[in-house]
mmCIF file of C-alpha atoms in Angstrom:
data_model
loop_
_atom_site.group_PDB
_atom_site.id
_atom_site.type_symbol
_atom_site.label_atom_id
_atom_site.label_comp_id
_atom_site.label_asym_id
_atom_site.label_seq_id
_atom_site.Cartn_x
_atom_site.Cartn_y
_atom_site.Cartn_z
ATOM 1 C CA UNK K 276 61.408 82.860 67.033
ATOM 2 C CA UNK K 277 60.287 78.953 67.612
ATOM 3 C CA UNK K 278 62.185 78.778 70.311
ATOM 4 C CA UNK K 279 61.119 82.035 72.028
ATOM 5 C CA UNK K 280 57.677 80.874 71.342
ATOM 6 C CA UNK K 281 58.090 77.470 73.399
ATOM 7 C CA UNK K 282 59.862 79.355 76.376
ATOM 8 C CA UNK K 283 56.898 81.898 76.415
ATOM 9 C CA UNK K 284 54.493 78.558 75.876
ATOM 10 C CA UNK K 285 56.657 77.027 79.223
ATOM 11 C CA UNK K 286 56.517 80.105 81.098
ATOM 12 C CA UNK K 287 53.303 80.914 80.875
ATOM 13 C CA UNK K 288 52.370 77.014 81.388
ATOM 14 C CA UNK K 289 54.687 77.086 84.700
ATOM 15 C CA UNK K 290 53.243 80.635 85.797
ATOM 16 C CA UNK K 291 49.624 78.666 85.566
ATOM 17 C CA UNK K 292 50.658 75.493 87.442
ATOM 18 C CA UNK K 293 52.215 77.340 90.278
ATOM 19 C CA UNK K 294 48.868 78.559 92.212
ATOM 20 C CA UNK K 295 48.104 74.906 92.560
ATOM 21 C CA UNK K 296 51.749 73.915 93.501
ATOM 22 C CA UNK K 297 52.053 76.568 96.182
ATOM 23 C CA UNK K 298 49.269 74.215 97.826
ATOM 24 C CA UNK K 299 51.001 70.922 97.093
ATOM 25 C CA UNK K 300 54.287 69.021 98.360
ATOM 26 C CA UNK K 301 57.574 70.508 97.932
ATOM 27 C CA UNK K 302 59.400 67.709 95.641
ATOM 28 C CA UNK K 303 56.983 69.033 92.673
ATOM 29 C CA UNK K 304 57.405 72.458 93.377
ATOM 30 C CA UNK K 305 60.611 72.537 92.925
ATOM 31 C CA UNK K 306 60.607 70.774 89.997
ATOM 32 C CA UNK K 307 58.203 73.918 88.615
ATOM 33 C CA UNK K 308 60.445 76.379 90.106
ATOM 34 C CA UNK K 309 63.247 75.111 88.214
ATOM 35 C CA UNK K 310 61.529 74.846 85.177
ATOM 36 C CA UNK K 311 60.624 78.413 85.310
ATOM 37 C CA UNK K 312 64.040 79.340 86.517
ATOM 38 C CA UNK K 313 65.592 78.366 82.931
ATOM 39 C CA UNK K 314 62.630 80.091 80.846
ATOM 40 C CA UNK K 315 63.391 83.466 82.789
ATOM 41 C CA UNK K 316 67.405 82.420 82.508
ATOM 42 C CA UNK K 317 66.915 81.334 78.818
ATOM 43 C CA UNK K 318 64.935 84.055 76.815
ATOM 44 C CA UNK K 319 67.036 86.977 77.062
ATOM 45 C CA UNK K 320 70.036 85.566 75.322
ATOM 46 C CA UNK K 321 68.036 84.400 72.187
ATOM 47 C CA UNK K 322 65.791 87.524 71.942
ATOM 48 C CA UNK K 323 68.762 89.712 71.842
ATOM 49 C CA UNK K 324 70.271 87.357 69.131
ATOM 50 C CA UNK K 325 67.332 87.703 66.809
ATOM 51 C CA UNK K 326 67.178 91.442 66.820
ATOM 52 C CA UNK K 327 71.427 91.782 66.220
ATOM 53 C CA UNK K 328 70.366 88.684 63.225
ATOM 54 C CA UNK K 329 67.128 91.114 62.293
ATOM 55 C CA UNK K 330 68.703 94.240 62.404
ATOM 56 C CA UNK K 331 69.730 96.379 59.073
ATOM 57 C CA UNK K 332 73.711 96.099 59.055
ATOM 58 C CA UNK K 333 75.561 98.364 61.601
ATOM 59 C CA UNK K 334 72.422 98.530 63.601
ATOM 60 C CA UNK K 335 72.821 95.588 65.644
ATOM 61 C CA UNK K 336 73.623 97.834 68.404
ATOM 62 C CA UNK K 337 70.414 100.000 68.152
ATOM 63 C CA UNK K 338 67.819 96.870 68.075
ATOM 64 C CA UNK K 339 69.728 95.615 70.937
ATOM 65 C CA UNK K 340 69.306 98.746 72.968
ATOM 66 C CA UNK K 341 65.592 99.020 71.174
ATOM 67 C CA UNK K 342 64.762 95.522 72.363
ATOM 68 C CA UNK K 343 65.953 95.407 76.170
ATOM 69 C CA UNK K 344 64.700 98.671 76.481
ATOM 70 C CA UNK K 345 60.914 97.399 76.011
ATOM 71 C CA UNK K 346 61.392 94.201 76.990
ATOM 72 C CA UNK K 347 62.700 95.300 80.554
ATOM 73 C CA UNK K 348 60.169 98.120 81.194
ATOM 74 C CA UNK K 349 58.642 95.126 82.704
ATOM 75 C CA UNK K 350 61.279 95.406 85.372
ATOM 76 C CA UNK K 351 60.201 98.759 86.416
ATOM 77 C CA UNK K 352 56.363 98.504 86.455
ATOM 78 C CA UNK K 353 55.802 94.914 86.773
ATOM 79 C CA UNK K 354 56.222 95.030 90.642
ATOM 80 C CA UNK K 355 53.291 97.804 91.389
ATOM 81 C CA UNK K 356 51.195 95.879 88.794
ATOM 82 C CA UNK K 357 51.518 92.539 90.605
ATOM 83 C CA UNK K 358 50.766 94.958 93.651
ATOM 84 C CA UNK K 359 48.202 96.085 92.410
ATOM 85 C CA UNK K 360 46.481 92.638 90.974
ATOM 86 C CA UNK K 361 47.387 91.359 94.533
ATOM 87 C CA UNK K 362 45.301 94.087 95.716
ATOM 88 C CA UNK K 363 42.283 93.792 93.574
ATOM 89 C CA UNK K 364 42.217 89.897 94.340
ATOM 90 C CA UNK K 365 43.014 89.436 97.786
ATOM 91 C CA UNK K 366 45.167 86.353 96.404
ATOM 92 C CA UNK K 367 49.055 85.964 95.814
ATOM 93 C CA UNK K 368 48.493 82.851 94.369
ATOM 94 C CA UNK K 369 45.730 84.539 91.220
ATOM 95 C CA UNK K 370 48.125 87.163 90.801
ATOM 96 C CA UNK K 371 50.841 84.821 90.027
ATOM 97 C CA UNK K 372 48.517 82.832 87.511
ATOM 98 C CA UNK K 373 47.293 86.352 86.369
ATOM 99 C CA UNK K 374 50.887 86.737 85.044
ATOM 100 C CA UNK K 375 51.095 83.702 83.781
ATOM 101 C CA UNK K 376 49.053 85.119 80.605
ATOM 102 C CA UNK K 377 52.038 87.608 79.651
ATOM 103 C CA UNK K 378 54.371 85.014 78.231
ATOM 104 C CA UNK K 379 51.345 83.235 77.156
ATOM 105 C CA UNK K 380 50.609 86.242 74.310
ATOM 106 C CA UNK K 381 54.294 86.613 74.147
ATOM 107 C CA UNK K 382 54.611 82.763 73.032
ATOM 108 C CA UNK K 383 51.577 83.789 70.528
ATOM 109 C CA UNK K 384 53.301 86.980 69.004
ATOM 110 C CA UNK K 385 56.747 85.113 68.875
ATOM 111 C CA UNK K 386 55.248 82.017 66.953
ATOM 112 C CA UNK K 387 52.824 84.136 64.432
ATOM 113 C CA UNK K 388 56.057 86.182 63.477
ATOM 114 C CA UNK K 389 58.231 83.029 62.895
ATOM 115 C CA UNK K 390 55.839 82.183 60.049
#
């Protein structure tokens, strides 16, 4: 759960740093881009391995299906919520920080649990 906690921590750090970035030159942009690239390529693989290692025996399956099924509802209504933040600010560039608080309470869930 450490680990899920730091990419949420990363996410949420890159997610905050990339109104600013958007403004700046492209070498460090990049850089963020890429960073943020691994947390979103990184978190699924370990979050499905601690619910198969938390699940009751035989029920791997079931917390797998339990787990992507929340954690990819996301999927379907996070595009008409950014929409919709877009919308209220005006700004691209607040929505996109506006999401960066997501991970940020996910990385605060993930670490409180691992104690």
């Amino acid at each position: 759960m450490k680990t899920l906690a730091a990419i949420g921590v990363l996410t949420s750090l890159g997610g905050a740093l990339l109104p600013p970035a958007l403004a700046g030159p492209e070498v460090p942009l990049v850089a963020l881009l890429c960073l943020l690239g691994t947390c979103a390529a990184g978190w699924n693989g370990l979050l499905l391995a601690e619910a198969a290692r938390l699940a009751a025996p035989g029920k791997a399956g079931d917390a797998a299906g339990g787990v992507l099924a929340v954690a990819f509802a996301g999927v379907v209504v996070g595009p008409s919520l950014f929409g919709l933040a877009v919308a209220l600010t005006g700004s691209y560039a607040l929505a996109f920080g506006l999401l960066a608080l997501l991970p940020g309470m996910g990385a605060i869930l993930a670490w409180r649990s691992a104690r």
